[in-house]
Coordinates of C-alpha atoms in Angstrom, one line a residue:
M70 CA 152.8 32.2 -138.7
D71 CA 154.2 31.0 -142.0
D72 CA 152.3 27.7 -142.1
R73 CA 149.0 26.5 -140.7
K74 CA 150.1 23.8 -138.3
L75 CA 148.7 23.5 -134.8
L76 CA 149.5 21.2 -132.0
I77 CA 147.2 20.4 -129.1
L78 CA 148.8 18.9 -126.0
Y79 CA 146.8 17.7 -123.0
G80 CA 147.5 16.5 -119.5
S81 CA 144.6 14.9 -117.6
Q82 CA 143.9 12.8 -114.6
S83 CA 140.5 11.9 -116.0
G84 CA 139.3 12.1 -119.5
T85 CA 138.1 15.7 -119.4
S86 CA 141.3 17.3 -120.8
Q87 CA 141.3 14.9 -123.6
D88 CA 137.6 15.6 -124.4
V89 CA 138.3 19.3 -124.5
A90 CA 141.5 18.8 -126.6
E91 CA 139.4 16.9 -129.1
K92 CA 136.8 19.6 -129.2
V93 CA 139.6 22.1 -130.0
Y94 CA 140.9 19.6 -132.6
R95 CA 137.5 19.6 -134.4
E96 CA 137.3 23.4 -134.3
A97 CA 140.8 23.6 -135.7
K98 CA 139.9 21.2 -138.6
R99 CA 136.9 23.5 -139.4
R100 CA 139.5 26.3 -139.8
H101 CA 141.7 24.1 -142.1
F102 CA 144.6 23.7 -139.7
A103 CA 146.9 20.7 -140.0
T104 CA 146.3 19.5 -136.4
R105 CA 147.7 17.0 -134.0
V106 CA 146.4 16.0 -130.6
M107 CA 148.8 14.3 -128.1
S108 CA 149.1 13.7 -124.4
L109 CA 152.0 15.8 -123.0
D110 CA 154.1 12.8 -122.1
S111 CA 153.7 11.1 -125.5
Y112 CA 155.2 14.2 -127.1
T113 CA 158.9 14.7 -127.4
V114 CA 159.2 18.0 -125.5
A115 CA 162.5 19.1 -127.2
N116 CA 160.4 19.5 -130.4
L117 CA 158.7 22.5 -128.9
L118 CA 161.7 24.5 -130.2
Q119 CA 160.4 23.9 -133.7
E120 CA 156.7 24.4 -133.1
G121 CA 154.9 27.5 -134.2
L122 CA 151.5 27.2 -132.5
V123 CA 150.6 25.1 -129.5
I124 CA 147.5 24.9 -127.3
F125 CA 147.9 23.3 -123.9
V126 CA 144.9 21.8 -122.0
C127 CA 145.9 20.6 -118.6
A128 CA 144.4 19.7 -115.2
T129 CA 145.8 20.0 -111.7
T130 CA 145.9 17.1 -109.2
G131 CA 146.4 16.7 -105.5
Q132 CA 148.8 19.2 -103.9
G133 CA 149.1 21.3 -107.0
D134 CA 150.7 18.4 -109.0
P135 CA 150.7 17.7 -112.7
P136 CA 148.6 14.7 -113.9
D137 CA 150.3 11.4 -114.6
N138 CA 150.5 11.9 -118.4
M139 CA 152.2 15.3 -117.9
K140 CA 154.9 14.5 -115.3
L141 CA 157.8 13.9 -117.7
F142 CA 157.0 17.0 -119.7
W143 CA 156.7 19.0 -116.5
R144 CA 160.1 18.0 -115.2
F145 CA 161.7 19.0 -118.5
I146 CA 160.0 22.3 -118.9
L147 CA 161.0 23.4 -115.3
R148 CA 164.7 22.7 -115.9
K149 CA 166.7 25.7 -114.8
N150 CA 169.3 25.3 -117.5
L151 CA 166.9 26.0 -120.3
P152 CA 167.8 29.3 -122.1
S153 CA 165.4 32.1 -121.6
N154 CA 164.9 32.4 -125.4
S155 CA 164.3 28.7 -125.9
L156 CA 160.7 29.2 -127.1
V157 CA 161.0 32.6 -128.7
N158 CA 159.3 31.3 -131.9
L159 CA 156.4 29.7 -130.1
K160 CA 152.9 31.2 -129.9
Y161 CA 150.8 29.4 -127.3
A162 CA 147.7 29.3 -125.2
V163 CA 147.0 27.5 -122.0
L164 CA 143.6 26.3 -120.8
G165 CA 143.4 24.9 -117.2
L166 CA 140.7 22.5 -116.0
G167 CA 140.2 22.7 -112.3
D168 CA 138.0 22.8 -109.2
S169 CA 138.0 25.8 -107.0
S170 CA 137.1 23.7 -104.0
Y171 CA 140.7 22.6 -104.0
Q172 CA 143.3 24.8 -102.3
K173 CA 145.6 24.9 -105.4
F174 CA 143.0 25.7 -108.0
N175 CA 144.4 25.4 -111.6
V176 CA 148.0 26.0 -110.3
I177 CA 149.6 23.8 -113.0
A178 CA 147.9 25.8 -115.8
K179 CA 149.0 29.1 -114.2
K180 CA 152.6 27.8 -113.7
L181 CA 152.8 26.4 -117.3
F182 CA 151.5 29.7 -118.7
K183 CA 154.2 31.7 -116.8
R184 CA 157.0 29.2 -117.5
I185 CA 156.5 29.2 -121.3
Q186 CA 156.5 33.0 -121.1
Q187 CA 159.8 32.9 -119.2
L188 CA 161.3 30.8 -122.0
G189 CA 160.3 33.4 -124.6
G190 CA 156.9 32.1 -125.8
Q191 CA 154.3 34.6 -127.0
S192 CA 150.9 34.1 -125.4
L193 CA 147.9 34.5 -127.6
V194 CA 145.3 34.9 -124.9
P195 CA 145.3 35.0 -121.1
V196 CA 145.4 31.6 -119.3
G197 CA 141.9 30.1 -119.2
L198 CA 140.9 28.8 -115.7
A199 CA 137.8 26.5 -116.1
D200 CA 136.1 25.6 -112.8
D201 CA 134.0 22.5 -112.1
Q202 CA 132.4 24.5 -109.3
H203 CA 130.9 27.1 -111.6
D204 CA 127.1 27.1 -111.7
L205 CA 127.4 26.2 -115.4
G206 CA 130.4 24.0 -115.1
P207 CA 133.8 24.4 -116.8
D208 CA 132.1 25.2 -120.2
A209 CA 131.3 28.7 -118.7
V210 CA 135.0 29.5 -119.2
I211 CA 136.0 27.1 -122.0
Y212 CA 133.7 28.5 -124.7
P213 CA 134.4 32.2 -124.3
W214 CA 138.1 31.4 -124.0
L215 CA 138.0 29.4 -127.3
T216 CA 136.2 32.3 -129.0
S217 CA 139.0 34.7 -128.0
L218 CA 141.6 32.2 -129.0
W219 CA 140.3 31.6 -132.5
N220 CA 139.9 35.3 -133.1
Q221 CA 143.6 35.7 -132.3
V222 CA 144.8 32.6 -134.2
L223 CA 142.9 33.7 -137.4
S224 CA 144.3 37.2 -137.2
L225 CA 147.8 35.8 -137.1
S226 CA 147.2 33.0 -139.6
P227 CA 144.2 33.9 -141.9
L228 CA 142.4 31.4 -144.0
P229 CA 144.1 30.7 -147.3
P230 CA 142.4 32.4 -150.3
G231 CA 139.3 30.5 -151.5
L232 CA 138.8 28.8 -148.2
E233 CA 136.2 29.5 -145.6
I234 CA 135.5 28.1 -142.1
I235 CA 133.6 24.9 -142.6
P236 CA 130.1 25.7 -141.3
G237 CA 129.2 24.2 -138.0
H238 CA 126.2 22.3 -139.4
I239 CA 128.4 20.2 -141.6
R240 CA 129.1 16.9 -139.9
P241 CA 132.8 16.1 -139.4
P242 CA 134.0 12.6 -140.4
P243 CA 133.9 9.9 -137.7
R244 CA 137.0 9.3 -135.5
Y245 CA 137.3 5.7 -136.7
N246 CA 136.2 3.5 -139.5
V247 CA 134.2 0.4 -138.4
L248 CA 134.4 -2.9 -140.2
F249 CA 131.7 -5.4 -139.2
S250 CA 132.7 -9.1 -139.2
E251 CA 130.6 -11.5 -141.2
E252 CA 131.6 -14.3 -138.8
S253 CA 129.1 -13.3 -136.1
S254 CA 128.5 -16.9 -135.3
K255 CA 132.1 -17.2 -134.0
V256 CA 131.9 -14.8 -131.1
P257 CA 135.1 -14.9 -129.1
D258 CA 135.1 -15.4 -125.3
L259 CA 136.2 -11.9 -124.3
S260 CA 135.9 -12.6 -120.6
V261 CA 139.4 -14.0 -120.9
F262 CA 140.7 -11.0 -122.9
R263 CA 143.7 -9.3 -121.2
L264 CA 145.2 -6.0 -122.0
G265 CA 149.0 -5.5 -122.5
N266 CA 151.8 -7.9 -121.9
Q267 CA 151.2 -9.9 -118.8
G268 CA 154.9 -10.8 -118.6
N269 CA 155.9 -7.2 -118.2
N270 CA 155.8 -5.9 -114.6
A271 CA 155.6 -2.2 -115.7
Y272 CA 151.9 -2.0 -115.0
S273 CA 149.8 0.8 -116.4
Q274 CA 146.4 1.5 -117.9
S275 CA 147.6 -0.2 -121.1
N276 CA 149.2 -3.0 -119.2
P277 CA 147.3 -3.6 -115.9
F278 CA 147.8 -6.4 -113.5
Y279 CA 144.7 -8.6 -113.1
A280 CA 144.4 -8.9 -109.3
R281 CA 142.2 -11.6 -107.8
L282 CA 139.4 -10.1 -105.7
I283 CA 139.8 -11.6 -102.2
S284 CA 136.8 -9.9 -100.6
N285 CA 134.7 -6.7 -100.6
N286 CA 133.1 -6.8 -97.2
R287 CA 130.8 -4.1 -95.9
V288 CA 132.3 -2.2 -92.9
T289 CA 129.2 -0.1 -92.1
S290 CA 126.2 -1.6 -90.3
E291 CA 123.4 -2.9 -92.4
D292 CA 121.0 -0.2 -91.2
H293 CA 123.4 2.6 -92.0
F294 CA 122.5 4.9 -94.9
Q295 CA 125.9 4.4 -96.6
D296 CA 127.5 1.2 -97.8
V297 CA 131.2 1.3 -97.3
R298 CA 133.4 -1.6 -98.4
L299 CA 136.9 -2.8 -97.5
V300 CA 138.0 -4.3 -100.8
R301 CA 141.0 -6.7 -100.7
L302 CA 142.9 -7.5 -103.9
D303 CA 145.5 -10.2 -104.3
I304 CA 148.6 -8.9 -106.2
Q305 CA 150.7 -12.1 -105.6
G306 CA 153.1 -12.6 -108.5
S307 CA 153.0 -9.1 -109.7
N308 CA 156.0 -7.5 -108.0
I309 CA 153.8 -4.4 -107.5
S310 CA 155.3 -2.2 -104.8
F311 CA 153.8 0.8 -103.2
S312 CA 154.3 3.2 -100.2
P313 CA 151.8 4.9 -97.9
G314 CA 150.0 7.7 -99.8
D315 CA 150.1 5.9 -103.1
V316 CA 146.9 5.2 -105.1
V317 CA 145.6 2.2 -107.0
S318 CA 143.8 2.8 -110.3
L319 CA 141.4 0.3 -111.8
A320 CA 139.3 0.0 -114.9
P321 CA 135.6 -0.2 -114.1
R322 CA 132.7 -1.6 -116.0
N323 CA 129.2 -0.4 -116.8
S324 CA 126.4 -2.3 -115.2
Q325 CA 124.8 -5.0 -117.2
E326 CA 121.4 -3.3 -116.7
S327 CA 122.6 -0.1 -118.4
V328 CA 124.4 -2.0 -121.2
D329 CA 121.2 -4.0 -121.9
E330 CA 119.1 -0.8 -121.9
F331 CA 121.5 1.0 -124.3
I332 CA 121.5 -2.0 -126.7
Q333 CA 117.8 -2.2 -126.7
H334 CA 117.3 1.6 -127.2
M335 CA 119.9 1.8 -130.0
K336 CA 118.6 -1.4 -131.6
L337 CA 122.0 -3.1 -131.5
S338 CA 123.0 -6.7 -131.3
P339 CA 125.3 -7.5 -128.3
N340 CA 127.2 -10.2 -130.2
T341 CA 127.9 -8.2 -133.4
L342 CA 131.6 -8.3 -134.1
F343 CA 133.6 -5.4 -135.5
T344 CA 137.2 -4.0 -135.9
L345 CA 138.3 -0.4 -136.0
Q346 CA 140.5 1.3 -138.5
Q347 CA 142.2 4.7 -138.4
N348 CA 140.3 7.4 -140.2
D349 CA 142.8 10.1 -139.2
P350 CA 146.5 9.4 -138.9
D351 CA 146.7 11.8 -135.9
I352 CA 144.2 9.8 -133.9
P353 CA 145.5 6.4 -132.8
L354 CA 143.2 3.4 -132.3
P355 CA 142.1 2.8 -128.7
F356 CA 144.4 0.4 -126.9
T357 CA 141.8 -0.8 -124.4
L358 CA 139.7 -2.7 -127.0
P359 CA 140.4 -6.1 -128.4
H360 CA 141.1 -6.1 -132.2
L361 CA 138.0 -8.1 -132.8
C362 CA 135.4 -6.7 -130.4
T363 CA 131.7 -7.3 -129.6
V364 CA 129.1 -4.5 -129.1
S365 CA 128.5 -5.9 -125.6
Y366 CA 132.2 -5.6 -124.7
L367 CA 132.4 -2.1 -126.1
L368 CA 129.5 -0.9 -124.0
Q369 CA 130.6 -2.6 -120.8
H370 CA 134.3 -1.6 -120.9
Y371 CA 134.7 1.4 -123.1
L372 CA 131.8 3.8 -123.7
D373 CA 130.9 6.0 -120.7
I374 CA 127.2 5.7 -121.2
N375 CA 126.4 6.6 -117.5
S376 CA 128.4 9.8 -117.4
V377 CA 126.8 13.3 -117.3
P378 CA 127.2 14.7 -120.8
R379 CA 129.0 17.9 -121.6
R380 CA 127.9 20.7 -124.0
S381 CA 130.1 19.2 -126.8
F382 CA 127.9 16.0 -126.6
F383 CA 124.8 18.0 -127.6
E384 CA 126.8 19.8 -130.3
L385 CA 127.5 16.4 -131.9
L386 CA 123.9 15.2 -131.4
V387 CA 122.6 18.1 -133.5
Y388 CA 124.2 16.6 -136.6
F389 CA 121.8 13.6 -136.3
A390 CA 118.6 15.5 -135.4
D391 CA 115.9 15.5 -138.1
N392 CA 112.9 15.8 -135.7
E393 CA 112.1 19.5 -135.5
L394 CA 111.2 19.5 -131.8
E395 CA 114.3 17.6 -130.8
K396 CA 116.6 19.6 -133.0
E397 CA 115.3 22.9 -131.6
K398 CA 115.9 21.8 -128.1
L399 CA 119.4 20.4 -128.9
E400 CA 120.4 23.6 -130.6
E401 CA 119.2 25.6 -127.7
F402 CA 121.4 23.6 -125.4
C403 CA 124.4 24.6 -127.6
T404 CA 123.9 28.3 -127.3
A405 CA 125.3 30.6 -124.6
E406 CA 121.7 31.6 -123.7
G407 CA 120.7 27.9 -123.2
Q408 CA 123.4 27.0 -120.6
E409 CA 121.3 27.6 -117.5
E410 CA 118.6 25.3 -118.9
L411 CA 121.2 22.7 -120.0
Y412 CA 122.7 22.8 -116.5
S413 CA 119.3 22.2 -115.0
Y414 CA 118.5 19.4 -117.4
C415 CA 121.9 17.6 -117.0
N416 CA 124.1 18.6 -114.2
R417 CA 121.7 19.5 -111.5
V418 CA 119.9 16.1 -111.6
K419 CA 123.0 14.2 -112.9
R420 CA 121.2 12.9 -116.0
T421 CA 123.3 10.3 -117.9
I422 CA 124.1 10.0 -121.6
L423 CA 121.9 6.9 -121.8
E424 CA 119.0 8.8 -120.3
V425 CA 119.5 11.8 -122.7
L426 CA 119.5 9.4 -125.7
Q427 CA 116.3 8.0 -124.4
D428 CA 114.9 11.5 -124.1
F429 CA 115.8 12.2 -127.8
P430 CA 114.6 8.9 -129.5
H431 CA 114.4 10.2 -133.0
T432 CA 117.9 11.7 -132.9
S433 CA 119.6 8.8 -131.2
A434 CA 118.0 6.4 -133.8
N435 CA 119.9 8.3 -136.5
I436 CA 123.4 8.0 -135.0
P437 CA 125.5 5.6 -137.1
F438 CA 127.4 3.1 -135.1
E439 CA 130.8 4.5 -136.1
Y440 CA 129.9 7.9 -134.6
L441 CA 129.3 6.4 -131.1
F442 CA 133.1 6.8 -130.6
D443 CA 132.7 10.6 -131.2
V444 CA 129.5 11.2 -129.3
I445 CA 130.2 9.2 -126.2
P446 CA 133.4 9.7 -124.2
Q447 CA 135.7 6.8 -123.0
L448 CA 135.1 5.2 -119.6
Q449 CA 137.9 6.4 -117.4
P450 CA 139.9 4.6 -114.7
R451 CA 139.0 5.3 -111.1
A452 CA 141.7 6.0 -108.5
F453 CA 141.6 5.1 -104.7
S454 CA 144.0 5.8 -101.9
I455 CA 145.6 2.5 -100.9
A456 CA 144.4 1.7 -97.4
S457 CA 146.9 -1.0 -96.4
S458 CA 150.6 -1.5 -96.0
L459 CA 152.7 -4.2 -97.7
Q460 CA 154.5 -4.6 -94.3
A461 CA 151.2 -5.6 -92.7
H462 CA 149.6 -7.3 -95.7
P463 CA 152.2 -8.6 -98.1
E464 CA 151.1 -9.2 -101.7
E465 CA 147.8 -7.4 -101.1
I466 CA 146.1 -4.1 -101.8
Q467 CA 143.2 -2.9 -99.7
V468 CA 140.8 -0.1 -100.6
L469 CA 138.2 1.6 -98.4
M470 CA 135.4 2.5 -100.8
A471 CA 132.0 4.2 -100.3
V472 CA 129.4 2.8 -102.7
V473 CA 128.1 5.9 -104.4
E474 CA 124.3 6.1 -104.4
Y475 CA 122.1 9.2 -104.0
R476 CA 118.8 10.6 -105.2
T477 CA 118.0 13.6 -107.4
K478 CA 114.7 14.5 -109.0
M479 CA 115.3 11.7 -111.5
F480 CA 113.1 8.6 -110.9
R481 CA 116.1 6.3 -110.5
P482 CA 118.8 6.8 -107.9
R483 CA 122.2 7.9 -109.2
R484 CA 124.9 5.2 -108.7
G485 CA 128.6 5.4 -109.1
V486 CA 129.8 3.2 -112.0
C487 CA 132.9 1.9 -110.4
S488 CA 131.8 1.5 -106.8
T489 CA 128.5 -0.2 -107.8
W490 CA 130.4 -2.6 -110.1
L491 CA 133.1 -3.4 -107.5
A492 CA 130.7 -3.9 -104.6
G493 CA 128.6 -6.3 -106.8
L494 CA 131.5 -8.7 -107.6
D495 CA 131.4 -12.1 -106.0
P496 CA 134.9 -13.1 -104.8
R497 CA 133.9 -16.8 -104.8
K498 CA 133.6 -16.7 -108.6
G499 CA 137.4 -16.1 -109.1
V500 CA 136.9 -12.5 -110.3
H501 CA 140.0 -10.6 -111.4
V502 CA 140.2 -6.8 -111.5
P503 CA 142.6 -4.8 -113.8
V504 CA 144.8 -2.6 -111.5
W505 CA 147.9 -0.5 -111.6
V506 CA 149.6 1.6 -108.9
K507 CA 150.6 5.3 -109.1
R508 CA 152.6 7.6 -106.9
G509 CA 150.2 9.5 -104.6
T510 CA 150.1 13.2 -103.9
I511 CA 150.6 12.6 -100.1
T512 CA 154.2 12.0 -99.0
F513 CA 155.0 10.9 -95.4
P514 CA 158.2 11.5 -93.4
T515 CA 160.7 8.7 -93.3
D516 CA 162.3 9.6 -89.9
P517 CA 160.7 7.4 -87.3
A518 CA 161.1 10.1 -84.6
T519 CA 158.8 12.5 -86.5
P520 CA 155.2 12.7 -85.0
V521 CA 152.5 12.6 -87.7
I522 CA 149.1 14.2 -87.1
M523 CA 146.4 12.8 -89.5
V524 CA 142.8 14.2 -89.9
G525 CA 140.8 11.6 -91.9
P526 CA 137.0 11.5 -91.3
G527 CA 135.1 8.9 -93.2
T528 CA 137.0 7.2 -96.1
G529 CA 139.6 10.0 -95.8
C530 CA 141.3 7.7 -93.2
A531 CA 142.4 5.3 -96.0
P532 CA 145.9 6.7 -96.7
F533 CA 146.5 7.1 -93.0
R534 CA 145.6 3.5 -92.3
S535 CA 148.3 2.6 -94.8
F536 CA 150.9 4.8 -93.0
I537 CA 149.8 3.7 -89.5
Q538 CA 150.1 0.0 -90.5
E539 CA 153.5 0.6 -92.0
R540 CA 154.8 2.3 -88.8
S541 CA 153.1 0.0 -86.4
S542 CA 154.6 -3.1 -88.1
K543 CA 158.0 -1.6 -87.1
Q544 CA 156.8 -0.7 -83.6
I545 CA 157.0 3.1 -84.4
A546 CA 154.8 5.3 -82.3
G547 CA 154.1 9.1 -82.7
N548 CA 150.9 8.5 -84.8
I549 CA 148.0 10.7 -84.0
L550 CA 144.7 10.2 -85.9
Y551 CA 141.6 12.3 -85.8
F552 CA 138.7 10.2 -87.1
G553 CA 135.2 11.3 -87.6
C554 CA 131.9 9.6 -88.7
R555 CA 128.2 9.7 -87.9
N556 CA 127.8 7.0 -85.3
Q557 CA 130.2 4.9 -83.3
E558 CA 128.1 1.7 -83.8
K559 CA 127.4 2.2 -87.5
D560 CA 130.3 3.7 -89.4
F561 CA 133.4 3.6 -87.2
F562 CA 135.7 1.9 -89.8
C563 CA 138.5 -0.3 -88.5
A564 CA 137.5 0.3 -84.9
D565 CA 139.0 -2.9 -83.5
E566 CA 142.3 -2.3 -85.4
W567 CA 142.6 1.3 -84.1
T568 CA 141.7 0.2 -80.5
S569 CA 144.4 -2.5 -80.6
L570 CA 147.0 0.0 -81.7
V571 CA 146.0 2.4 -79.0
E572 CA 146.3 -0.3 -76.4
R573 CA 149.8 -1.1 -77.7
G574 CA 150.9 2.5 -77.4
L575 CA 151.4 2.9 -81.2
L576 CA 148.4 5.2 -81.9
T577 CA 146.8 8.2 -80.3
L578 CA 143.2 8.3 -81.5
Y579 CA 140.6 11.2 -81.2
T580 CA 137.1 10.4 -82.5
A581 CA 134.2 12.6 -83.4
F582 CA 130.8 10.8 -83.8
S583 CA 128.7 13.7 -85.1
R584 CA 125.2 12.1 -84.6
D585 CA 125.7 10.3 -81.2
Q586 CA 124.6 13.3 -79.2
E587 CA 122.4 16.3 -79.6
D588 CA 125.2 18.7 -80.5
K589 CA 127.1 17.7 -83.6
I590 CA 130.8 17.0 -82.9
Y591 CA 133.2 17.1 -85.8
V592 CA 137.0 16.6 -86.2
Q593 CA 137.7 20.3 -86.0
H594 CA 136.1 20.4 -82.5
R595 CA 138.5 17.7 -81.4
I596 CA 141.4 19.7 -82.8
E597 CA 140.2 22.7 -80.8
E598 CA 140.1 20.6 -77.6
T599 CA 143.6 19.3 -78.2
S600 CA 145.1 22.4 -79.7
Q601 CA 147.8 23.0 -77.1
A602 CA 149.2 19.5 -77.6
L603 CA 149.0 20.0 -81.4
W604 CA 151.0 23.3 -81.2
N605 CA 153.6 21.6 -79.1
L606 CA 154.0 18.8 -81.6
L607 CA 154.3 21.2 -84.5
D608 CA 156.6 23.8 -82.9
K609 CA 158.8 21.7 -80.6
H610 CA 158.8 18.3 -82.4
N611 CA 158.6 19.2 -86.1
A612 CA 155.4 17.2 -86.5
Y613 CA 153.7 16.8 -89.9
F614 CA 150.0 17.6 -90.4
Y615 CA 147.7 15.9 -92.9
I616 CA 144.1 16.3 -94.0
A617 CA 142.2 13.8 -96.2
G618 CA 138.5 13.7 -97.1
N619 CA 135.6 15.5 -98.6
A620 CA 136.4 19.0 -99.9
K621 CA 133.2 20.7 -99.1
R622 CA 133.7 22.2 -95.6
M623 CA 135.9 19.9 -93.6
P624 CA 139.4 20.9 -94.9
D625 CA 138.7 24.6 -94.3
D626 CA 137.1 24.0 -90.9
V627 CA 140.2 21.9 -89.9
S628 CA 142.6 24.5 -91.3
D629 CA 140.8 27.3 -89.3
A630 CA 141.0 25.3 -86.1
L631 CA 144.7 24.7 -86.7
K632 CA 145.3 28.4 -87.3
A633 CA 143.4 29.2 -84.1
A634 CA 145.8 26.9 -82.2
I635 CA 148.8 28.6 -83.8
Q636 CA 147.4 32.0 -82.8
K637 CA 146.5 31.1 -79.2
Y638 CA 149.5 29.0 -78.2
G639 CA 152.1 30.3 -80.6
N640 CA 151.2 33.9 -79.6
R641 CA 150.7 35.0 -83.3
T642 CA 148.4 37.3 -85.1
A643 CA 145.9 35.9 -87.7
E644 CA 148.3 37.1 -90.5
E645 CA 151.3 35.4 -88.8
A646 CA 149.3 32.2 -88.3
D647 CA 148.6 32.2 -92.1
K648 CA 152.3 32.7 -92.8
Y649 CA 153.2 29.9 -90.4
L650 CA 150.8 27.5 -92.1
L651 CA 152.2 28.5 -95.5
Q652 CA 155.7 27.7 -94.3
L653 CA 154.6 24.3 -93.2
D654 CA 153.0 23.8 -96.6
Q655 CA 156.2 24.7 -98.4
K656 CA 158.1 22.3 -96.3
K657 CA 155.5 19.5 -97.0
R658 CA 154.7 19.4 -93.3
Y659 CA 151.1 20.4 -94.1
Q660 CA 149.4 18.5 -96.8
A661 CA 145.8 18.0 -97.8
E662 CA 144.3 15.5 -100.2
T663 CA 140.6 16.3 -100.7
W664 CA 137.9 15.5 -103.3
S665 CA 134.5 16.9 -104.2

């Protein structure tokens, strides 16, 4: 490579790809590369023709789909009319971030690696396939992959004479410069601050619609172990449109309790005013913060102080450690040998960034305010399947949300940032929630004559409720729902609604209440019991089959029950049943939306 320019492009559904991309950026700067970091869709893809070295960091979503900020790039790079030598001058590497509990693990990274190769690109290292399910998390793949990558990069583009790799112990400059305002007595009312242009109906993370909270009623019994809410949001006046299978994203907030704890621990003043300035022309200022911001607003809306930290978090903390005991432990967490202990300390018990900072008081006391933007990742939006139809509920979005709370060995229970915040909002106070709608990964058939079989235990029924409402409002039958939960009297969501549709002949409902009898009954058992009817619908009536819910065991168990039905009533071998299911998948007649 003639010059030492490097481009890092990331595509992410959450903030993980961006976090990894920024780690690569810091490593590239240490090696004196002129480096840019951009999301894939903010990059003009035609410029790849002129690039010499590009590192792609990308996630996979849903049914093997690209993340939102990669979709335009993806459509372009897959165009069949691109010449096979388009990228002959490009040297590249691809790092995928995925979860092997999903059926199409890291498929976007694999396809991207292969596609660029087809267009003449020269790969530096094999595609990296990081896995959230690995005992040590995605870092188990990321760090060895980066070591191989930098060895290759420096062999092709050695350091200029007189320059050496900047040692790891030298602290990099902060991402942003911070200017504190002297007018601290004039604290603005940021409760009325609104992102974006409210007259623009193209809603997104940078321009959300502020939907009024109508209600967030509990739909499980008070004595049930899990609190599940049906959240209703008023989108009147927004012109927001959506279809069954689409998702609504919203920007959550940290709890006031954790914000107050952080402020107290870091000895900050909540009303201190500041503005940010660029410190690097390649790193834009965050668009989700007001120009004149308070420390309190920053902590409530922007810094993800309740997330479980990654290894890179500890690498940055080392720069501020002057206490020998704390420094020794932090450095150990940054070594390959210390990863098992780091996993036990952080991931196994879901210890938060705030709790880690409290565990390392001398180090956290040394962190300058401007470095908080480097050390702590940005709070990411949360996405939920829309659980309602505009046909049934005009100008409204409904979400079926489980309030996340569980215990580990930590003294305090672990709580979901978004679900806890949303469940705690009082609709009587005129609360508004920033939202935007995105195309979902599930697509439903448009032909009213097509039977649709839906397996949605727990909150997995949310996208199916949207579709059933849509069809029922038009008096369209052929809807088959398999719903599972623990107890009929405690967590049978929307029971009255389903029963009414059954009585009207618009829904066929099979229920599995796992704890209402001695032998546990799950949705896969109901599929086994009705397998002949299922096979008839699939083979004779071109039915579509959907699964939505927790990715642990249910999707595989349901898939196995379906294959058994194909074997038994389709008179096929196990291998032929697999092939039949693959054909359904390719025709989009078999779809799964699962999460871990």
